[in-house]
CSV table of C-alpha atoms in Angstrom, one decimal:
chain,number,residue,atom,x,y,z
U,207,UNK,CA,113.3,68.2,-70.5
U,208,UNK,CA,110.6,70.8,-70.9
U,209,UNK,CA,108.4,68.4,-69.5
U,210,UNK,CA,110.3,68.6,-66.5
U,211,UNK,CA,110.7,72.1,-66.5
U,212,UNK,CA,106.9,73.1,-66.2
U,213,UNK,CA,106.9,70.3,-63.7
U,214,UNK,CA,108.8,72.2,-61.8
U,215,UNK,CA,107.6,75.2,-62.4
U,216,UNK,CA,104.1,74.0,-61.6
U,217,UNK,CA,105.7,72.7,-58.2
U,218,UNK,CA,107.3,76.5,-57.4
U,219,UNK,CA,103.8,77.7,-58.3
U,220,UNK,CA,102.1,74.9,-55.7
U,221,UNK,CA,104.7,76.1,-53.4
U,222,UNK,CA,104.0,80.1,-53.8
U,223,UNK,CA,100.7,79.4,-53.2
U,224,UNK,CA,100.4,77.0,-50.4
U,225,UNK,CA,102.8,80.0,-49.1
U,226,UNK,CA,100.7,82.7,-49.7
U,227,UNK,CA,97.8,80.3,-48.0
U,228,UNK,CA,99.7,80.4,-44.8
U,229,UNK,CA,101.2,83.6,-45.2
U,230,UNK,CA,97.7,84.8,-45.2
U,231,UNK,CA,96.3,82.0,-42.3
U,232,UNK,CA,98.6,83.4,-40.1
U,233,UNK,CA,97.4,87.2,-40.7
U,234,UNK,CA,94.2,86.2,-40.2
U,235,UNK,CA,95.2,84.5,-36.9
U,236,UNK,CA,97.1,87.1,-36.0
U,237,UNK,CA,94.6,90.0,-36.8
U,238,UNK,CA,92.1,87.5,-34.9
U,239,UNK,CA,94.6,87.6,-32.1
U,240,UNK,CA,95.0,91.5,-32.1
U,241,UNK,CA,91.4,92.0,-32.2
U,242,UNK,CA,90.8,89.7,-29.2
U,243,UNK,CA,93.4,91.3,-27.4
U,244,UNK,CA,92.5,95.1,-28.4
U,245,UNK,CA,88.9,93.6,-27.4
U,246,UNK,CA,90.3,92.3,-23.9
U,247,UNK,CA,92.5,96.0,-23.7
U,248,UNK,CA,88.9,97.4,-24.1
U,249,UNK,CA,87.4,95.7,-21.7
U,250,UNK,CA,90.0,96.1,-19.2
U,251,UNK,CA,89.8,99.7,-20.0
U,252,UNK,CA,86.1,99.6,-19.3
U,253,UNK,CA,86.6,98.1,-16.2
U,254,UNK,CA,89.3,100.2,-15.7
U,255,UNK,CA,87.1,103.4,-16.4
U,256,UNK,CA,84.2,101.7,-14.2
U,257,UNK,CA,86.7,101.2,-11.2
U,258,UNK,CA,87.8,104.7,-11.7
U,259,UNK,CA,83.7,105.7,-11.6
U,260,UNK,CA,83.0,103.4,-8.6
U,261,UNK,CA,86.2,104.8,-6.8
U,262,UNK,CA,84.8,108.7,-7.8
U,263,UNK,CA,81.2,107.8,-6.8
U,264,UNK,CA,83.4,106.6,-3.5
U,265,UNK,CA,85.5,109.5,-2.8
U,266,UNK,CA,82.2,111.7,-3.5
U,267,UNK,CA,80.7,109.4,-1.1
U,268,UNK,CA,83.0,109.2,1.3
U,269,UNK,CA,83.5,113.2,1.0
U,270,UNK,CA,79.6,113.7,1.6
U,271,UNK,CA,79.9,111.2,5.2
U,272,UNK,CA,82.4,113.4,6.2
U,273,UNK,CA,80.9,116.5,5.0
U,274,UNK,CA,77.6,115.0,7.2
U,275,UNK,CA,80.2,113.5,10.0
U,276,UNK,CA,81.6,117.3,10.0
U,277,UNK,CA,78.2,118.8,10.0
U,278,UNK,CA,76.6,116.8,12.7
U,279,UNK,CA,79.8,117.3,14.8
U,280,UNK,CA,79.1,121.1,14.0
U,281,UNK,CA,75.8,120.8,15.3
U,282,UNK,CA,76.9,118.8,18.2
U,283,UNK,CA,79.6,121.5,19.1
U,284,UNK,CA,76.9,123.8,19.1
U,285,UNK,CA,74.5,122.3,21.0
U,286,UNK,CA,77.0,121.6,23.3
U,287,UNK,CA,78.3,125.2,23.4
U,288,UNK,CA,74.0,126.2,24.1
U,289,UNK,CA,74.0,123.9,26.6
U,290,UNK,CA,77.4,125.5,28.4
U,291,UNK,CA,75.9,128.8,28.0
U,292,UNK,CA,72.4,127.8,29.5
U,293,UNK,CA,74.3,126.3,32.2
U,294,UNK,CA,76.6,129.2,32.9
U,295,UNK,CA,73.6,131.3,32.7
U,296,UNK,CA,71.9,129.5,35.4
U,297,UNK,CA,75.1,129.3,37.6
U,298,UNK,CA,75.2,132.9,37.3
U,299,UNK,CA,71.7,133.2,38.4
U,300,UNK,CA,72.3,130.6,41.0
U,301,UNK,CA,75.1,132.5,42.0
U,302,UNK,CA,73.3,135.8,41.9
U,303,UNK,CA,70.7,134.5,44.2
U,304,UNK,CA,73.0,132.8,46.9
U,305,UNK,CA,74.8,136.1,46.9
U,306,UNK,CA,71.3,137.8,47.5
U,307,UNK,CA,70.3,135.0,50.0
U,308,UNK,CA,73.9,135.1,51.9
U,309,UNK,CA,73.1,139.2,52.1
U,310,UNK,CA,69.9,138.2,54.2
U,311,UNK,CA,70.9,135.9,56.2
U,312,UNK,CA,73.5,138.0,57.1
U,313,UNK,CA,71.6,140.7,57.7
U,314,UNK,CA,68.8,138.8,59.8
U,315,UNK,CA,71.7,137.9,61.7
U,316,UNK,CA,72.8,141.5,62.5
U,317,UNK,CA,68.9,141.9,63.2
U,318,UNK,CA,69.2,139.0,65.8
U,319,UNK,CA,72.2,139.6,67.3
U,320,UNK,CA,71.0,143.3,67.5
U,321,UNK,CA,68.0,142.0,69.0
U,322,UNK,CA,69.6,139.4,71.2
U,323,UNK,CA,72.1,141.8,72.6
U,324,UNK,CA,68.5,144.5,73.4
U,325,UNK,CA,67.6,141.5,75.0
U,326,UNK,CA,70.4,140.7,77.3
U,327,UNK,CA,70.4,144.8,78.1
U,328,UNK,CA,66.6,144.4,79.4
U,329,UNK,CA,67.3,141.1,81.1
U,330,UNK,CA,69.9,142.5,83.0
U,331,UNK,CA,68.2,145.0,84.1
U,332,UNK,CA,65.3,143.5,84.5
U,333,UNK,CA,67.1,141.3,86.8
U,334,UNK,CA,69.0,144.2,88.6
U,335,UNK,CA,66.1,146.2,89.3
U,336,UNK,CA,64.4,142.9,90.8
U,337,UNK,CA,67.6,142.2,92.5
U,338,UNK,CA,67.4,146.0,94.0
U,339,UNK,CA,63.9,145.9,94.6
U,340,UNK,CA,63.4,142.7,96.4
U,341,UNK,CA,66.2,143.9,98.9
U,342,UNK,CA,64.8,147.3,99.5
U,343,UNK,CA,60.9,145.5,99.8
U,344,UNK,CA,62.3,142.6,102.4
U,345,UNK,CA,63.9,145.4,104.5
U,346,UNK,CA,60.4,147.1,105.8
U,347,UNK,CA,58.8,143.6,105.2
U,348,UNK,CA,60.8,142.2,108.0
U,349,UNK,CA,60.4,144.9,109.9
U,350,UNK,CA,56.2,144.6,109.9
U,351,UNK,CA,56.6,140.4,110.3
U,352,UNK,CA,58.7,141.2,114.0
U,353,UNK,CA,56.6,143.6,115.1
U,354,UNK,CA,53.4,141.7,114.1
U,355,UNK,CA,54.9,138.8,115.8
U,356,UNK,CA,55.7,141.3,119.2
U,357,UNK,CA,52.2,141.9,118.9
U,358,UNK,CA,51.2,137.9,118.9
U,359,UNK,CA,53.6,136.8,121.7
U,360,UNK,CA,53.2,140.2,123.9
U,361,UNK,CA,51.8,141.2,126.8
U,362,UNK,CA,48.8,141.6,128.3
U,363,UNK,CA,48.2,139.1,125.1
U,364,UNK,CA,46.0,140.2,122.0
U,365,UNK,CA,42.2,140.0,121.8
U,366,UNK,CA,40.5,137.4,119.7
U,367,UNK,CA,39.7,140.1,117.2
U,368,UNK,CA,43.3,141.5,117.8
U,369,UNK,CA,44.9,138.0,117.3
U,370,UNK,CA,43.1,137.2,114.2
U,371,UNK,CA,44.0,140.9,112.4
U,372,UNK,CA,47.8,140.0,113.3
U,373,UNK,CA,47.2,136.3,111.8
U,374,UNK,CA,46.4,138.1,108.8
U,375,UNK,CA,49.2,140.2,109.0
U,376,UNK,CA,51.7,137.0,109.5
U,377,UNK,CA,49.9,135.0,106.5
U,378,UNK,CA,50.3,138.0,104.1
U,379,UNK,CA,53.5,139.3,104.9
U,380,UNK,CA,55.1,135.7,105.0
U,381,UNK,CA,53.1,135.0,102.1
U,382,UNK,CA,55.4,138.0,100.2
U,383,UNK,CA,58.5,137.6,101.6
U,384,UNK,CA,58.4,134.5,100.1
U,385,UNK,CA,57.4,136.0,97.0
U,386,UNK,CA,59.9,138.3,97.2
U,387,UNK,CA,62.6,135.7,97.5
U,388,UNK,CA,61.4,133.5,94.7
U,389,UNK,CA,61.7,136.8,92.4
U,390,UNK,CA,65.1,137.4,93.5
U,391,UNK,CA,66.5,133.7,93.1
U,392,UNK,CA,64.9,134.2,89.8
U,393,UNK,CA,66.8,137.4,88.9
U,394,UNK,CA,69.6,136.3,90.5
U,395,UNK,CA,69.4,132.9,87.9
U,396,UNK,CA,68.9,134.6,85.2
U,397,UNK,CA,72.0,137.1,85.6
U,398,UNK,CA,74.0,134.3,86.1
U,399,UNK,CA,75.0,135.6,89.4
U,400,UNK,CA,73.7,132.6,91.7
U,401,UNK,CA,76.2,130.8,93.5
U,402,UNK,CA,76.3,127.0,94.2
U,403,UNK,CA,78.0,124.8,96.3
U,404,UNK,CA,77.8,121.3,95.1
U,405,UNK,CA,78.6,118.9,97.8
U,406,UNK,CA,77.8,115.2,99.6
U,407,UNK,CA,74.7,116.1,101.1
U,408,UNK,CA,73.0,113.7,103.9
U,409,UNK,CA,69.4,113.3,102.0
U,410,UNK,CA,67.9,112.0,105.2
U,411,UNK,CA,69.1,114.7,107.1
U,412,UNK,CA,67.3,117.4,104.5
U,413,UNK,CA,64.5,115.3,104.6
U,414,UNK,CA,64.2,115.6,108.2
U,415,UNK,CA,64.8,119.2,108.1
U,416,UNK,CA,61.9,119.8,105.4
U,417,UNK,CA,59.9,117.7,107.4
U,418,UNK,CA,59.8,119.4,110.5
U,419,UNK,CA,59.6,123.0,108.6
U,420,UNK,CA,56.3,121.6,106.9
U,421,UNK,CA,54.5,119.6,109.2
U,422,UNK,CA,52.4,122.4,110.7
U,423,UNK,CA,51.3,124.1,107.2
U,424,UNK,CA,50.1,120.2,107.0
U,425,UNK,CA,48.4,119.5,110.1
U,426,UNK,CA,46.3,123.1,109.3
U,427,UNK,CA,45.3,122.0,106.0
U,428,UNK,CA,44.4,118.5,107.3
U,429,UNK,CA,47.0,116.7,104.9
U,430,UNK,CA,48.7,113.5,106.3
U,431,UNK,CA,53.0,113.4,105.3
U,432,UNK,CA,54.6,110.0,104.9
U,433,UNK,CA,58.5,110.5,104.6
U,434,UNK,CA,60.8,107.2,103.7
U,435,UNK,CA,62.6,106.0,106.6
U,436,UNK,CA,66.7,105.2,105.8
U,437,UNK,CA,68.5,102.1,106.9
U,438,UNK,CA,71.6,103.2,105.7
U,439,UNK,CA,72.9,106.7,104.8
U,440,UNK,CA,72.2,108.1,101.4
U,441,UNK,CA,74.7,111.0,99.9
U,442,UNK,CA,73.4,113.3,97.0
U,443,UNK,CA,75.3,115.6,94.8
U,444,UNK,CA,73.7,119.3,95.4
U,445,UNK,CA,73.7,122.4,97.3
U,446,UNK,CA,72.3,121.9,100.6
U,447,UNK,CA,70.3,124.9,101.1
U,448,UNK,CA,68.9,125.3,97.3
U,449,UNK,CA,68.2,121.6,97.5
U,450,UNK,CA,65.9,121.9,100.3
U,451,UNK,CA,64.5,124.8,98.6
U,452,UNK,CA,63.3,123.0,96.1
U,453,UNK,CA,62.2,120.3,98.4
U,454,UNK,CA,60.1,122.3,100.7
U,455,UNK,CA,58.7,124.3,97.1
U,456,UNK,CA,57.5,120.6,95.6
U,457,UNK,CA,56.1,119.6,99.4
U,458,UNK,CA,54.4,122.9,100.1
U,459,UNK,CA,52.8,122.6,96.6
U,460,UNK,CA,51.6,119.4,97.4
U,461,UNK,CA,49.7,120.6,100.5
U,462,UNK,CA,48.3,123.6,98.7
U,463,UNK,CA,46.8,121.7,95.6
U,464,UNK,CA,45.7,118.5,97.4
U,465,UNK,CA,42.4,117.6,98.6
U,466,UNK,CA,40.7,118.5,102.1
U,467,UNK,CA,42.1,114.8,103.7
U,468,UNK,CA,44.6,114.4,101.3
U,469,UNK,CA,47.3,112.6,101.4
U,470,UNK,CA,51.7,113.4,100.5
U,471,UNK,CA,53.9,110.1,100.1
U,472,UNK,CA,57.6,111.1,99.4
U,473,UNK,CA,59.8,108.7,98.1
U,474,UNK,CA,63.0,107.7,97.1
U,475,UNK,CA,64.3,105.3,94.6
U,476,UNK,CA,68.0,104.8,92.5
U,477,UNK,CA,67.4,104.8,88.4
U,478,UNK,CA,69.7,102.1,86.2
U,479,UNK,CA,71.9,105.1,85.7
U,480,UNK,CA,72.6,105.0,89.5
U,481,UNK,CA,70.8,108.6,89.6
U,482,UNK,CA,68.7,109.3,93.0
U,483,UNK,CA,65.1,110.4,92.2
U,484,UNK,CA,63.0,112.0,95.0
U,485,UNK,CA,59.5,111.8,94.3
U,486,UNK,CA,56.4,114.0,96.0
U,487,UNK,CA,53.1,112.3,95.4
U,488,UNK,CA,49.8,114.3,95.9
U,489,UNK,CA,46.2,113.3,96.0
U,490,UNK,CA,44.8,116.3,94.5
U,491,UNK,CA,42.9,116.7,91.3
U,492,UNK,CA,45.6,115.9,89.2
U,493,UNK,CA,46.7,118.0,85.3
U,494,UNK,CA,45.7,117.4,82.2
U,495,UNK,CA,47.8,117.7,78.8
U,496,UNK,CA,47.3,121.4,78.1
U,497,UNK,CA,48.3,122.5,81.8
U,498,UNK,CA,50.9,120.3,82.3
U,499,UNK,CA,52.7,122.0,78.7
U,500,UNK,CA,52.6,125.4,80.9
U,501,UNK,CA,53.7,124.2,83.8
U,502,UNK,CA,57.0,125.2,84.0
U,503,UNK,CA,56.3,129.0,82.5
U,504,UNK,CA,56.9,132.3,85.3
U,505,UNK,CA,54.2,133.4,86.6
U,506,UNK,CA,51.5,131.2,84.9
U,507,UNK,CA,49.4,129.5,87.7
U,508,UNK,CA,47.4,127.7,85.5
U,509,UNK,CA,44.0,128.9,86.0
U,510,UNK,CA,44.2,129.2,89.8
U,511,UNK,CA,45.0,133.2,89.8
U,512,UNK,CA,41.1,133.5,91.0
U,513,UNK,CA,41.1,130.6,93.3
U,514,UNK,CA,41.8,130.3,97.6
U,515,UNK,CA,45.5,128.9,96.7
U,516,UNK,CA,48.1,131.6,96.8
U,517,UNK,CA,50.9,131.9,94.7
U,518,UNK,CA,53.0,134.0,92.5
U,519,UNK,CA,53.7,131.2,89.9
U,520,UNK,CA,57.0,131.3,90.2
U,521,UNK,CA,58.2,128.5,92.9
U,522,UNK,CA,58.4,125.6,90.1
U,523,UNK,CA,60.7,127.6,87.4
U,524,UNK,CA,62.9,128.4,90.1
U,525,UNK,CA,62.9,124.9,91.6
U,526,UNK,CA,63.5,123.8,87.7
U,527,UNK,CA,66.3,126.4,87.2
U,528,UNK,CA,67.9,125.0,90.8
U,529,UNK,CA,67.8,121.4,90.0
U,530,UNK,CA,69.5,122.0,86.6
U,531,UNK,CA,72.1,124.0,87.9
U,532,UNK,CA,72.3,121.5,90.4
U,533,UNK,CA,73.2,119.4,87.0
U,534,UNK,CA,69.8,117.0,87.6
U,535,UNK,CA,66.5,116.8,86.4
U,536,UNK,CA,62.9,117.8,87.1
U,537,UNK,CA,59.3,116.2,85.8
U,538,UNK,CA,55.9,115.2,86.8
U,539,UNK,CA,53.6,113.2,86.2
U,540,UNK,CA,49.9,113.6,86.4
U,541,UNK,CA,46.5,112.3,86.4
U,542,UNK,CA,42.9,114.1,86.4
U,543,UNK,CA,41.2,113.3,89.1
U,544,UNK,CA,44.0,111.0,90.8
U,545,UNK,CA,46.8,113.2,91.4
U,546,UNK,CA,50.6,114.2,90.6
U,547,UNK,CA,53.9,113.2,91.2
U,548,UNK,CA,56.6,115.8,91.1
U,549,UNK,CA,60.2,114.3,91.0
U,550,UNK,CA,63.8,115.4,90.7
U,551,UNK,CA,66.7,113.4,89.4
U,552,UNK,CA,70.3,114.4,91.2
U,553,UNK,CA,73.5,112.5,90.7
């Protein structure tokens, strides 16, 4: 009985010991697990802290970036503002310069208008004076020419000596009258008071009249004249009187500035535009480039002032103006040593 009790006590004691061992093992496992959890928690905390540090660093970096961006934007804004200020300054300078130039242009324009007005008044005064003087000179000159012609054809006839003197009076008188008429025409043209009557004009009739008026002069100078022959009517739109005046001037020049025994050829042709060209060709000395450039200048005789040929240097100027008033053009082609061709074109 006692042995059974002891065995039971021993078994119970063994059970207690086993239970204690089991409890100790469980506690150890729990402690290990808690430790592991604590370590894991610590690691998580470390990672969280590191993450927080990284976030803080990123935030700091982002803030620094924002600061840099802000500084860059501020610098760009400052540069842009500086550029705008410089551009504005240049614009102001340019505006002031443009205003100054505008004022100078206006002042120059005012001076030009004043000078133009003065020149127009002077030109009108000159034209009025020339017109008045031309009329005043022509009256006594016509009387001189008339009396000289009476002496030339009177009875008894003049002696040879008297005839020579009368011829000199008539030559000088006709030359002076021609010059006065040219001056009067030039004055009328410049003043705008020259009247024109443009109408269809028979060119063969005008050339025939010119031939009759110029042949005697050509014969005295030993110049042979060749005029075109027309098989059909040929009309040109012009002022008959002024057209004849122009042609006579060209023919007279072709005779005066020709060589001894020379030739004057008058030809007519039609250009591609349907305009009629009348050409007067001489066999004189011809003109070089320099003298051609001065050809239509008033009172410019191209170095012939001291020559034997008379003239005032007005005829070609008047002819040019007359042709232009008739809606035409005038020109010249010349070769030194060969001669010149003066031509006019009319519609």
